[in-house]
Tab-separated table of N, CA and C in Angstrom:
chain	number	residue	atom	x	y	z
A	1	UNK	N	23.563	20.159	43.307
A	1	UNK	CA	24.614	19.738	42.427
A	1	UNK	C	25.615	18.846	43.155
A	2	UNK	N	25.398	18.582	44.327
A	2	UNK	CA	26.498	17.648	45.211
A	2	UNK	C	27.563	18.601	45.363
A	3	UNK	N	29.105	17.760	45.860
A	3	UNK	CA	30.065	18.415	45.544
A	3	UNK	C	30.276	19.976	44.961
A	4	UNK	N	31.170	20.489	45.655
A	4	UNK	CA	31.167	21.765	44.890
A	4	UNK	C	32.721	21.718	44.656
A	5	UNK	N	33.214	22.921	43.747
A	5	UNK	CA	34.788	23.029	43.174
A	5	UNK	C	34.599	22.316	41.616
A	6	UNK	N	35.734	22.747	40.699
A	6	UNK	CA	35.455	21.761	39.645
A	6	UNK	C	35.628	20.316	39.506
A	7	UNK	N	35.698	19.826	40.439
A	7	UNK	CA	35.955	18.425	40.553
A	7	UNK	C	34.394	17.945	40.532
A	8	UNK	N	33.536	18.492	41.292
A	8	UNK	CA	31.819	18.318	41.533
A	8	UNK	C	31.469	18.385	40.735
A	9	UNK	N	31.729	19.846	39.840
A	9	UNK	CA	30.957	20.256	38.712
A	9	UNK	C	31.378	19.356	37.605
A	10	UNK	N	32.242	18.986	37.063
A	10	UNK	CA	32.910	17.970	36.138
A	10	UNK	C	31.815	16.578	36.160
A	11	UNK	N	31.728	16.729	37.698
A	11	UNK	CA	31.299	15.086	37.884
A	11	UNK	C	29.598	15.194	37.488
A	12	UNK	N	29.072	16.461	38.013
A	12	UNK	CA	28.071	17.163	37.949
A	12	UNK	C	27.430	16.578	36.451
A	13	UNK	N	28.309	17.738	35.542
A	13	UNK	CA	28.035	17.585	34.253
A	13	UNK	C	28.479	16.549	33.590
A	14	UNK	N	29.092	15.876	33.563
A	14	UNK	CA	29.444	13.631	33.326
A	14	UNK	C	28.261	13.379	33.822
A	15	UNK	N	27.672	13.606	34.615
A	15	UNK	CA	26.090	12.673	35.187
A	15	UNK	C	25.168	13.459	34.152
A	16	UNK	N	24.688	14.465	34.186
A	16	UNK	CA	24.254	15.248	33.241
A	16	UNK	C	23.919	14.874	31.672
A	17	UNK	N	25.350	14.977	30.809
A	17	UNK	CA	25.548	14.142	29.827
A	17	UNK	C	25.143	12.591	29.838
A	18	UNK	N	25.320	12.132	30.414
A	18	UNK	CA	25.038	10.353	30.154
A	18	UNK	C	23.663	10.763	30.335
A	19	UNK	N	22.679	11.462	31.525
A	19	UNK	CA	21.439	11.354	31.475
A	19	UNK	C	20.494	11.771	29.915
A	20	UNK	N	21.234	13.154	29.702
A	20	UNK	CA	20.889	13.648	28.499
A	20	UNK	C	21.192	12.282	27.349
A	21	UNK	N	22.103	11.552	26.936
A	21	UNK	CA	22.236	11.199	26.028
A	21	UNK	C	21.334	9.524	26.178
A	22	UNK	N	21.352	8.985	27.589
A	22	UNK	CA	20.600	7.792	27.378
A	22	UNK	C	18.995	8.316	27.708
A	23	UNK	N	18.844	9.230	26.945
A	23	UNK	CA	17.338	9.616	27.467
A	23	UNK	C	16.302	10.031	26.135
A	24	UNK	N	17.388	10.312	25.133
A	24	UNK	CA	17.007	10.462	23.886
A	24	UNK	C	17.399	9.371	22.835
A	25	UNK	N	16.175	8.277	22.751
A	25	UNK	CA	16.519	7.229	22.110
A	25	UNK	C	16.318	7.335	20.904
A	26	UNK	N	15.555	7.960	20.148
A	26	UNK	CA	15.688	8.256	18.465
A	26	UNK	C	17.051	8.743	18.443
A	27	UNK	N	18.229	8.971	18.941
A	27	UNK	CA	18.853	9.623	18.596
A	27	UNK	C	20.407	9.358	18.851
A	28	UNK	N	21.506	8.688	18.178
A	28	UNK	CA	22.726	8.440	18.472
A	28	UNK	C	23.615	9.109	18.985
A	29	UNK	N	24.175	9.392	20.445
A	29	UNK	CA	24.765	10.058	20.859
A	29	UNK	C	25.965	9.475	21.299
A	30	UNK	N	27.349	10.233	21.314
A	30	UNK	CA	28.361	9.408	20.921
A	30	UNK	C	29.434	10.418	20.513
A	31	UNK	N	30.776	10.221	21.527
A	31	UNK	CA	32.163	10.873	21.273
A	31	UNK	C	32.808	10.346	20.320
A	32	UNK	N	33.745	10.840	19.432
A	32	UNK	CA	35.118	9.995	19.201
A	32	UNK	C	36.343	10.758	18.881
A	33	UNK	N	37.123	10.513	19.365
A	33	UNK	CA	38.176	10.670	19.459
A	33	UNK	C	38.744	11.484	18.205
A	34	UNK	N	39.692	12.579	18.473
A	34	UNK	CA	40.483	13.107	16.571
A	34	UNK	C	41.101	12.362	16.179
A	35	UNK	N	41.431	10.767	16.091
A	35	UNK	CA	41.685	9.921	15.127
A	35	UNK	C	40.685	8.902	14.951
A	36	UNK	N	39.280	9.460	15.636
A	36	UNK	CA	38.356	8.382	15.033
A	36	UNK	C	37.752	7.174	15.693
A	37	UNK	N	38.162	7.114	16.867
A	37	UNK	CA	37.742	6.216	17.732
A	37	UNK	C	37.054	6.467	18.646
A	38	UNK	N	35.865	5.506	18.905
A	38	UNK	CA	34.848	5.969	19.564
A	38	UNK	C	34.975	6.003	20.966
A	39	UNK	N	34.809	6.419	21.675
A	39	UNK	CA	35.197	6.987	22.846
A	39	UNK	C	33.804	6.692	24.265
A	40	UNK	N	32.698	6.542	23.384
A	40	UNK	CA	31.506	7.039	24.509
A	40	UNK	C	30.347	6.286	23.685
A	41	UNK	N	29.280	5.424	24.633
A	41	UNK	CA	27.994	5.240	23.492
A	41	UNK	C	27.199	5.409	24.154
A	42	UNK	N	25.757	5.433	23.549
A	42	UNK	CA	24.439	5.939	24.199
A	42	UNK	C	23.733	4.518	23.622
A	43	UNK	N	22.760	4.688	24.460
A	43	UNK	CA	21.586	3.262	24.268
A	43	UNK	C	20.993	3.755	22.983
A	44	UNK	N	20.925	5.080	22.355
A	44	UNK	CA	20.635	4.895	21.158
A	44	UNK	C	21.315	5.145	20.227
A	45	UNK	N	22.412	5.397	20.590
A	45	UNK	CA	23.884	4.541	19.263
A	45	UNK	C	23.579	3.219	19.522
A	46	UNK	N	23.558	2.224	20.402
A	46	UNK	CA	23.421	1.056	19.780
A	46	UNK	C	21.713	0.634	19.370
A	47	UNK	N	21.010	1.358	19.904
A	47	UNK	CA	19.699	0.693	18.670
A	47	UNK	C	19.851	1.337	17.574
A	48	UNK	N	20.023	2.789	17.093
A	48	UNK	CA	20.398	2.806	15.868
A	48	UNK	C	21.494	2.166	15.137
A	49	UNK	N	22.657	2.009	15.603
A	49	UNK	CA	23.788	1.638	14.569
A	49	UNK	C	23.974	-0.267	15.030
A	50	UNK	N	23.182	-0.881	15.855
A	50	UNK	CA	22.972	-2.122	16.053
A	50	UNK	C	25.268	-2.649	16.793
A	51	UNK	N	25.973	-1.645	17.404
A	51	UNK	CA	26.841	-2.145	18.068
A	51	UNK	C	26.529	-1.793	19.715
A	52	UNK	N	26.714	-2.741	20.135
A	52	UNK	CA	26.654	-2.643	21.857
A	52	UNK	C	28.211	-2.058	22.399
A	53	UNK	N	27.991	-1.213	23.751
A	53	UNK	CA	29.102	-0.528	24.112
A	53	UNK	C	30.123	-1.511	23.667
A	54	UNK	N	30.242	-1.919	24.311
A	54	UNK	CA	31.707	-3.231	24.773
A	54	UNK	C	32.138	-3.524	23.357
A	55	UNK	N	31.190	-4.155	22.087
A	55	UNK	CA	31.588	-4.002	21.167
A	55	UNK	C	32.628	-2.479	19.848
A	56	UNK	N	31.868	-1.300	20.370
A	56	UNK	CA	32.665	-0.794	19.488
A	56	UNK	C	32.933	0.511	20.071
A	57	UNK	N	33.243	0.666	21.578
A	57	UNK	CA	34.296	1.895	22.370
A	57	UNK	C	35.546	1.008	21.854
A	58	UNK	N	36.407	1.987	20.836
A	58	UNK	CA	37.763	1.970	21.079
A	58	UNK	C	38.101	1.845	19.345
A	59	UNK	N	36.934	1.525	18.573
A	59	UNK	CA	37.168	1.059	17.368
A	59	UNK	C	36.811	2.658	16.637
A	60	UNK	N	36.889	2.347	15.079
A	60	UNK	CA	37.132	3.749	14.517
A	60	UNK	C	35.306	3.579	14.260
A	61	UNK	N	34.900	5.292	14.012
A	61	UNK	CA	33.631	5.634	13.910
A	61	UNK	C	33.225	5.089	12.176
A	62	UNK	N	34.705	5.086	11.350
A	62	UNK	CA	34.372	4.476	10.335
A	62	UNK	C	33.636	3.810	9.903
A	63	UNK	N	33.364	2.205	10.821
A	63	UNK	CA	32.748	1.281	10.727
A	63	UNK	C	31.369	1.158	10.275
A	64	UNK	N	30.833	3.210	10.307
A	64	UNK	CA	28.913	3.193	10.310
A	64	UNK	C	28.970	3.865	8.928
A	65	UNK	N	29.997	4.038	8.265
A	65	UNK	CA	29.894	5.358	7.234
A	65	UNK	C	29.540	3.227	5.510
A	66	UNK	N	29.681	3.886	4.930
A	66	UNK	CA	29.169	3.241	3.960
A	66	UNK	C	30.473	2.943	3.122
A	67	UNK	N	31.078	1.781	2.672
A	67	UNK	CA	32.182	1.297	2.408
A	67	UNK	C	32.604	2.023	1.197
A	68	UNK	N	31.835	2.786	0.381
A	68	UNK	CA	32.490	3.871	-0.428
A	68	UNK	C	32.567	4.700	0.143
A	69	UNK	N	31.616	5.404	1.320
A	69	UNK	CA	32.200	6.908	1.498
A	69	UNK	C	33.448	6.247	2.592
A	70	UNK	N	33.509	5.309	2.919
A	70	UNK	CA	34.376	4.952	3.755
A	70	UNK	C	35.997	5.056	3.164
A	71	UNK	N	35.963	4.502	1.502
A	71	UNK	CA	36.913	4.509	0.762
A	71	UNK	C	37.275	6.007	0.097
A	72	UNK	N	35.935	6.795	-0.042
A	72	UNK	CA	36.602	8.483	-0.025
A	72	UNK	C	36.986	8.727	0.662
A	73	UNK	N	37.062	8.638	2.161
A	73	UNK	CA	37.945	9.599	2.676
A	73	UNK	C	36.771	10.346	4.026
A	74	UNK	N	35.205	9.887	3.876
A	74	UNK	CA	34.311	11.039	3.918
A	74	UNK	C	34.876	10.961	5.897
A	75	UNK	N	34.815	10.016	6.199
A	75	UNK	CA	34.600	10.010	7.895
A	75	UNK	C	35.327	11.370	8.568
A	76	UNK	N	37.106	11.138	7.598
A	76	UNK	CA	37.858	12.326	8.004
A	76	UNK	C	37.496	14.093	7.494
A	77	UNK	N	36.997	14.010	6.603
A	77	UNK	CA	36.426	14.930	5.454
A	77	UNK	C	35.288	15.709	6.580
A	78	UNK	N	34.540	14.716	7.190
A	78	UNK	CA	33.484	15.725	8.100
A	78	UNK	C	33.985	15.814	9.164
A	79	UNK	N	35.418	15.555	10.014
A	79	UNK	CA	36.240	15.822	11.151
A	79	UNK	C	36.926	16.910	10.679
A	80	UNK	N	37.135	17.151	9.417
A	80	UNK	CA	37.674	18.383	9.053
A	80	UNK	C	36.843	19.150	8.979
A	81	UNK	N	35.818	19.240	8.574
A	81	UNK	CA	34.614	20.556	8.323
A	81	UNK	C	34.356	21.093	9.491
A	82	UNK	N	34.176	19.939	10.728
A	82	UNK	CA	33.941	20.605	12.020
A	82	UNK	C	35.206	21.354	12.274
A	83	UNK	N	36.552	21.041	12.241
A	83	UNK	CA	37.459	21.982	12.630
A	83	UNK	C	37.052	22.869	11.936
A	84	UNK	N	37.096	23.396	10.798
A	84	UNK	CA	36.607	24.598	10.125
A	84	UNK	C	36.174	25.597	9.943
A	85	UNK	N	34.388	24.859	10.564
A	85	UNK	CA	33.369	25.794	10.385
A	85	UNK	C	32.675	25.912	11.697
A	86	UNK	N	33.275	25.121	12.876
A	86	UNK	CA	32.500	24.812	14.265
A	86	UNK	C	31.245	23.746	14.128
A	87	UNK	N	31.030	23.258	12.961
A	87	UNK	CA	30.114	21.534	12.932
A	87	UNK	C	30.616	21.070	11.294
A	88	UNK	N	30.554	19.626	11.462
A	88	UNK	CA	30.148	18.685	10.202
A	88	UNK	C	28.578	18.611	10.199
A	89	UNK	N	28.031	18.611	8.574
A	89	UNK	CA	26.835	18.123	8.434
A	89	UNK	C	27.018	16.801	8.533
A	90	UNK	N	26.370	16.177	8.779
A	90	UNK	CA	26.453	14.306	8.363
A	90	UNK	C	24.802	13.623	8.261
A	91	UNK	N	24.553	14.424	6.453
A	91	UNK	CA	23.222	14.081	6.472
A	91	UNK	C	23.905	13.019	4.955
A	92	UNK	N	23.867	11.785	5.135
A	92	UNK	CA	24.388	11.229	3.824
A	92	UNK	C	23.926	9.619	4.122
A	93	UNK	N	23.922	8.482	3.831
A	93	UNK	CA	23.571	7.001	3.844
A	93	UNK	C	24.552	6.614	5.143
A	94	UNK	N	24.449	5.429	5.740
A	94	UNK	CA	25.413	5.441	6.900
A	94	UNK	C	24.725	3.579	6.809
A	95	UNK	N	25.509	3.072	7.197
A	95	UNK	CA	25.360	1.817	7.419
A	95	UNK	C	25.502	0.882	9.291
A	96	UNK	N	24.752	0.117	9.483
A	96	UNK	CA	24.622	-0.577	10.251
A	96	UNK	C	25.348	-1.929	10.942
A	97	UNK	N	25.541	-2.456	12.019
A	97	UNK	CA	26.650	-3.401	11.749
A	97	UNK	C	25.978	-3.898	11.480
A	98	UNK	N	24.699	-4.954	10.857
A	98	UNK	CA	24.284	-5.535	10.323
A	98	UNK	C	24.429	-5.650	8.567
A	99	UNK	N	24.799	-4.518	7.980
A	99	UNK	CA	24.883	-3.793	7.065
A	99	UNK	C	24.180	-3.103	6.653
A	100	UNK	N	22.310	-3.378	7.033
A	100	UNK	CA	21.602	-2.326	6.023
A	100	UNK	C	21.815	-1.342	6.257
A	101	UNK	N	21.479	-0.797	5.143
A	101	UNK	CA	22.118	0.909	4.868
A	101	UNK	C	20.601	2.137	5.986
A	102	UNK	N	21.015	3.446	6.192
A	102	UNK	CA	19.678	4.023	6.764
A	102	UNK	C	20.416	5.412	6.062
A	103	UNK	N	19.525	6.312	6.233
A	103	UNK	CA	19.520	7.890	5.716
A	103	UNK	C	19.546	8.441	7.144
A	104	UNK	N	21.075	9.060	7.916
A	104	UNK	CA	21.144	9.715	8.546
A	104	UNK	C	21.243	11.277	8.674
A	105	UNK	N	20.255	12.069	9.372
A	105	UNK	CA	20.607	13.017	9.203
A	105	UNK	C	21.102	13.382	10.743
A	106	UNK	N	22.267	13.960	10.645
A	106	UNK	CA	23.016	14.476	11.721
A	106	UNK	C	23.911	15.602	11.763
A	107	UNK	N	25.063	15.388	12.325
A	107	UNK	CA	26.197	16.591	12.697
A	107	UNK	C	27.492	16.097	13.614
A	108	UNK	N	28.773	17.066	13.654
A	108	UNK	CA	29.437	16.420	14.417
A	108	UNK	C	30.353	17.948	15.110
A	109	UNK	N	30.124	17.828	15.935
A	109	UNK	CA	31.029	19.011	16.561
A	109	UNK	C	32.269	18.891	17.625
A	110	UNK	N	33.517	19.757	17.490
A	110	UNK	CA	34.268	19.519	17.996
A	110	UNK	C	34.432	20.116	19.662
A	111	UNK	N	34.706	19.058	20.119
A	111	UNK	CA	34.927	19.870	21.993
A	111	UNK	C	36.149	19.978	22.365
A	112	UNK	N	36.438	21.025	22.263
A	112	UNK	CA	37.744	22.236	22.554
A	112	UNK	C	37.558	22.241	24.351
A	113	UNK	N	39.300	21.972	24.330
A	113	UNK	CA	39.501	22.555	25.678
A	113	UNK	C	39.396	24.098	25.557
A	114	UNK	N	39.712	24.606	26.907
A	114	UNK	CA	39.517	26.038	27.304
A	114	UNK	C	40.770	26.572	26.005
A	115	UNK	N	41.907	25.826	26.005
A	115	UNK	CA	42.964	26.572	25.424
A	115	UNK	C	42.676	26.149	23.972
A	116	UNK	N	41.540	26.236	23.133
A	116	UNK	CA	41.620	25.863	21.841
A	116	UNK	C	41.737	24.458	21.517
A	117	UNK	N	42.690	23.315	21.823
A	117	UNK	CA	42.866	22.410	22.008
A	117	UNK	C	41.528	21.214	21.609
A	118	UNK	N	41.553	20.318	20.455
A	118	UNK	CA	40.763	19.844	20.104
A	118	UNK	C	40.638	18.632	21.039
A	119	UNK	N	39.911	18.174	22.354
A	119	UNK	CA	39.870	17.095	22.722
A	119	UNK	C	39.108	15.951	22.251
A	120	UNK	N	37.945	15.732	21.163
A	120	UNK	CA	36.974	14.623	20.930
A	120	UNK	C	36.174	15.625	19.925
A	121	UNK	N	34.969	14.990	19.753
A	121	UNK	CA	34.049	15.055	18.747
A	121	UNK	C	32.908	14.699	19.325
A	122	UNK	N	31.805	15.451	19.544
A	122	UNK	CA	30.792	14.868	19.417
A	122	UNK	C	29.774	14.690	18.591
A	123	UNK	N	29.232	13.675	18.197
A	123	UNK	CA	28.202	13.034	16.998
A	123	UNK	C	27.238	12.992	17.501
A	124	UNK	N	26.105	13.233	16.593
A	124	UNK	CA	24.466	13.108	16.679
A	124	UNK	C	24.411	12.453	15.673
A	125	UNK	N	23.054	12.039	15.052
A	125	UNK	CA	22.652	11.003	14.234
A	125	UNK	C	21.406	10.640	14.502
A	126	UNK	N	20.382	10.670	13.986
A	126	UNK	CA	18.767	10.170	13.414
A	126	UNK	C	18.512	9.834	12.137
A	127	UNK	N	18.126	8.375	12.592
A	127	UNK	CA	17.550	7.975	11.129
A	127	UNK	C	16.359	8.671	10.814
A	128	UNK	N	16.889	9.006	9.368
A	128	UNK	CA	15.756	9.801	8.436
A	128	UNK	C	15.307	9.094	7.170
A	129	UNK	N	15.539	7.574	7.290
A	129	UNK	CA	14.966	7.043	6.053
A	129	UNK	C	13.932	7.365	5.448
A	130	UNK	N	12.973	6.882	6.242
A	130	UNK	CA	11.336	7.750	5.499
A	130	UNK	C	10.803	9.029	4.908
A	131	UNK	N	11.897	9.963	5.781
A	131	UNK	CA	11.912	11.034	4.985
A	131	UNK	C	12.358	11.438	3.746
A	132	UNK	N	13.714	10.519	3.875
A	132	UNK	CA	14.356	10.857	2.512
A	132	UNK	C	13.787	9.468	1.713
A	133	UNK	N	13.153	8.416	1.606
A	133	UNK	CA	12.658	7.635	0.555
A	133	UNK	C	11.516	8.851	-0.041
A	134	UNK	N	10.938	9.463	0.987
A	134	UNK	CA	9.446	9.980	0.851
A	134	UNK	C	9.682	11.107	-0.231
A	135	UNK	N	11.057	12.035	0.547
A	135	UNK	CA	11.423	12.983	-0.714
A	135	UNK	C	12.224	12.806	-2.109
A	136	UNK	N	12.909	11.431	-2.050
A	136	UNK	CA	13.239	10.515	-3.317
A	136	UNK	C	11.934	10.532	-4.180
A	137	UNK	N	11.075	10.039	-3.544
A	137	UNK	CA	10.048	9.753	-4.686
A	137	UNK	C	8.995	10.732	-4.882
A	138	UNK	N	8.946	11.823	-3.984
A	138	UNK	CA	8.628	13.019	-4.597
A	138	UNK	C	9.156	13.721	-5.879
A	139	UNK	N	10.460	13.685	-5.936
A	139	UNK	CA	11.137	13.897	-6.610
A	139	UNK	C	11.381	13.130	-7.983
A	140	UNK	N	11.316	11.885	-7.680
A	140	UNK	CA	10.812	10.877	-8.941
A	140	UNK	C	9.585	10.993	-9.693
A	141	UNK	N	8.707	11.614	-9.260
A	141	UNK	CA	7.553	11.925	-9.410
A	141	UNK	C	7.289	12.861	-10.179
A	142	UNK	N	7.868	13.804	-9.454
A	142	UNK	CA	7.967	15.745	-10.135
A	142	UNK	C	8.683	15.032	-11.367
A	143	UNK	N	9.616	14.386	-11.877
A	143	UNK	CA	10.267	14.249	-12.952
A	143	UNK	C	9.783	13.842	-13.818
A	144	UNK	N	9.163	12.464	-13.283
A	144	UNK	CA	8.241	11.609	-14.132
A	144	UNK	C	7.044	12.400	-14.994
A	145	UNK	N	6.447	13.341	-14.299
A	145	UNK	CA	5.128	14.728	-14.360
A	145	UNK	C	6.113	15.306	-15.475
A	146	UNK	N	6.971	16.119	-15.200
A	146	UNK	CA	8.156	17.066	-16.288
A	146	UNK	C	8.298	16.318	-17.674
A	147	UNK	N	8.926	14.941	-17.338
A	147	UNK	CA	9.224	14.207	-18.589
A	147	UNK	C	7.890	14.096	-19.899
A	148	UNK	N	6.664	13.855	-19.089
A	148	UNK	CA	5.164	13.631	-19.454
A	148	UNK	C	4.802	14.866	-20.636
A	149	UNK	N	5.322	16.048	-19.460
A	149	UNK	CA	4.862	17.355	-20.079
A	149	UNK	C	5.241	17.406	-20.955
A	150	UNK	N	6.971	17.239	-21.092
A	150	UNK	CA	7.945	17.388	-22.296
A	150	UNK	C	7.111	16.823	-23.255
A	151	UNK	N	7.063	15.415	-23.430
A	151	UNK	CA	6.955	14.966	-24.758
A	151	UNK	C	5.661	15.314	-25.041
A	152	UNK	N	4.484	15.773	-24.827
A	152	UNK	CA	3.157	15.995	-25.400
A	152	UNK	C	3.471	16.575	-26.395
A	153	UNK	N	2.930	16.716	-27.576
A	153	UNK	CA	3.042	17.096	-29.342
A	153	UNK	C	2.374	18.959	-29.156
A	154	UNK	N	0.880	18.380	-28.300
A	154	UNK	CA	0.288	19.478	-28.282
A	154	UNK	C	0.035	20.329	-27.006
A	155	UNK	N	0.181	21.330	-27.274
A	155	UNK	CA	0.679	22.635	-26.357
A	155	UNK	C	-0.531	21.961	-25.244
A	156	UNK	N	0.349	22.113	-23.626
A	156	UNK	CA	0.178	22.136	-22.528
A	156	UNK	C	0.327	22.888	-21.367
A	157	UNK	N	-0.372	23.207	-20.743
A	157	UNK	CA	0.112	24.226	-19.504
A	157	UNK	C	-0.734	23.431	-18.676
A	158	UNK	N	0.351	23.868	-16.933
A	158	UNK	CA	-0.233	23.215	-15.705
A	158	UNK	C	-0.494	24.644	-15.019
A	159	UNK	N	-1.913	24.726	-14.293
A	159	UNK	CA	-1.897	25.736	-13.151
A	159	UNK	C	-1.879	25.474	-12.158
A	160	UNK	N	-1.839	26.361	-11.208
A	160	UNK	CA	-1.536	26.273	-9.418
A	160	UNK	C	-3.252	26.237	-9.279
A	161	UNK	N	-3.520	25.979	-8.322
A	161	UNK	CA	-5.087	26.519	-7.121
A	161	UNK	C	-5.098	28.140	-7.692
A	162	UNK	N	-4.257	29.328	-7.881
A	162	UNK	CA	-4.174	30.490	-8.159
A	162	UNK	C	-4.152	31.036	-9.778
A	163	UNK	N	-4.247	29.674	-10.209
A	163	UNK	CA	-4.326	30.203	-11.977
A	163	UNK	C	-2.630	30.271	-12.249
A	164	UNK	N	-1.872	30.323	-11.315
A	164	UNK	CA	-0.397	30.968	-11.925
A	164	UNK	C	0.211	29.460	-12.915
A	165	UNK	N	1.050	29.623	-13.629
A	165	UNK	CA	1.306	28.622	-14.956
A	165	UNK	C	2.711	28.186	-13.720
A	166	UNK	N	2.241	26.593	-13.720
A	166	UNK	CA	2.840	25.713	-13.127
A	166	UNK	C	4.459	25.556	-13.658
A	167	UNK	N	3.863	24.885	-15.028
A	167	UNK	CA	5.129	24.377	-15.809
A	167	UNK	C	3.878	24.420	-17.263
A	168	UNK	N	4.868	24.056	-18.352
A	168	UNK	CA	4.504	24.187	-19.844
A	168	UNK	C	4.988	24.025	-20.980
A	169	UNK	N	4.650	22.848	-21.535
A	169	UNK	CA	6.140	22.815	-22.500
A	169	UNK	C	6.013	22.896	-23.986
A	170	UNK	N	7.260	22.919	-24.150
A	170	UNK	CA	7.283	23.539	-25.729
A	170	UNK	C	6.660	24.036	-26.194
A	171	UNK	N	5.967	23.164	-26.724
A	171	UNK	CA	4.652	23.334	-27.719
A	171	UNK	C	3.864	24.624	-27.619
A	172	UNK	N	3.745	24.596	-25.928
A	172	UNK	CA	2.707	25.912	-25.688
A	172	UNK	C	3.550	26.791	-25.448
A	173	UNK	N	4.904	27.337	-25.158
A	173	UNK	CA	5.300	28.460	-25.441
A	173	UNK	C	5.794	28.707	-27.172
């Protein structure tokens, strides 16, 4: 561990962290500050969210959230949940500096000094587009199937592989 005392160990775990975070590139890793400013970036905060360090340490985390949830309120809304509950979910649309939009699923947790004391935030983040287009249109699907069922005149039933009654409408009950 080099150095020993907490001065080593500090430095210890700062080497630690940066290794951990530029080592996992699917994955945005990244401080910011309790008013919102980013504090720290990882090589995959900038391939996911397309800003390079120099560009956006110091600016608000706002900038990735989506210009309506940006106009709710949401950025502060999940800095509050983490005070709260000990994490923010942050599985919702998130935007790029380029602008296109991606389906992030993430989290944000707060790092407390020893005395309670809220010092920063740390954020995760993976794009989950494919997953969530994939379960969008699963879901478009199942509806589209439901809607089908609905309107048939004459009595219908769906079974499982097990015989058990899927769905069924009107008609046939």
């Amino acid at each position: 561990m080099g150095e020993t005392g907490p001065a080593g160990r500090a430095a210890w775990e700062g080497e630690m962290f940066r290794l951990l975070a530029e080592n996992v590139p699917d994955y945005a890793v990244f401080i910011v500050s309790p008013d919102r400013r980013v504090l720290s970036w990882s090589t995959g905060a900038e391939r996911l969210l397309g800003f390079s360090e120099q560009e956006i340490v110091g600016k608000r985390c706002d900038l990735f959230f989506t210009p309506e949830d940006a106009a709710a309120g949401i950025p502060q809304k999940e800095l509050d949940e983490a005070l709260a509950t000990g994490r923010g979910d942050d599985d919702r649309w998130h935007q790029r500096k380029d602008g296109t939009r991606f389906w992030s699923s993430g989290m944000v947790t707060p790092l407390r000094e020893p005395d309670g004391t809220v010092r920063a935030f740390a954020k995760i983040m993976r794009d989950r587009t494919d997953l969530k287009r994939g379960q969008d249109a699963h879901a478009h699907a199942l509806a589209y199937a439901e809607a089908i069922v609905a309107t048939v005149r004459e009595p219908l039933v769906v079974l499982d592989g097990d015989l058990r009654v899927r769905t069924a409408n009107r008609s046939f009950y």
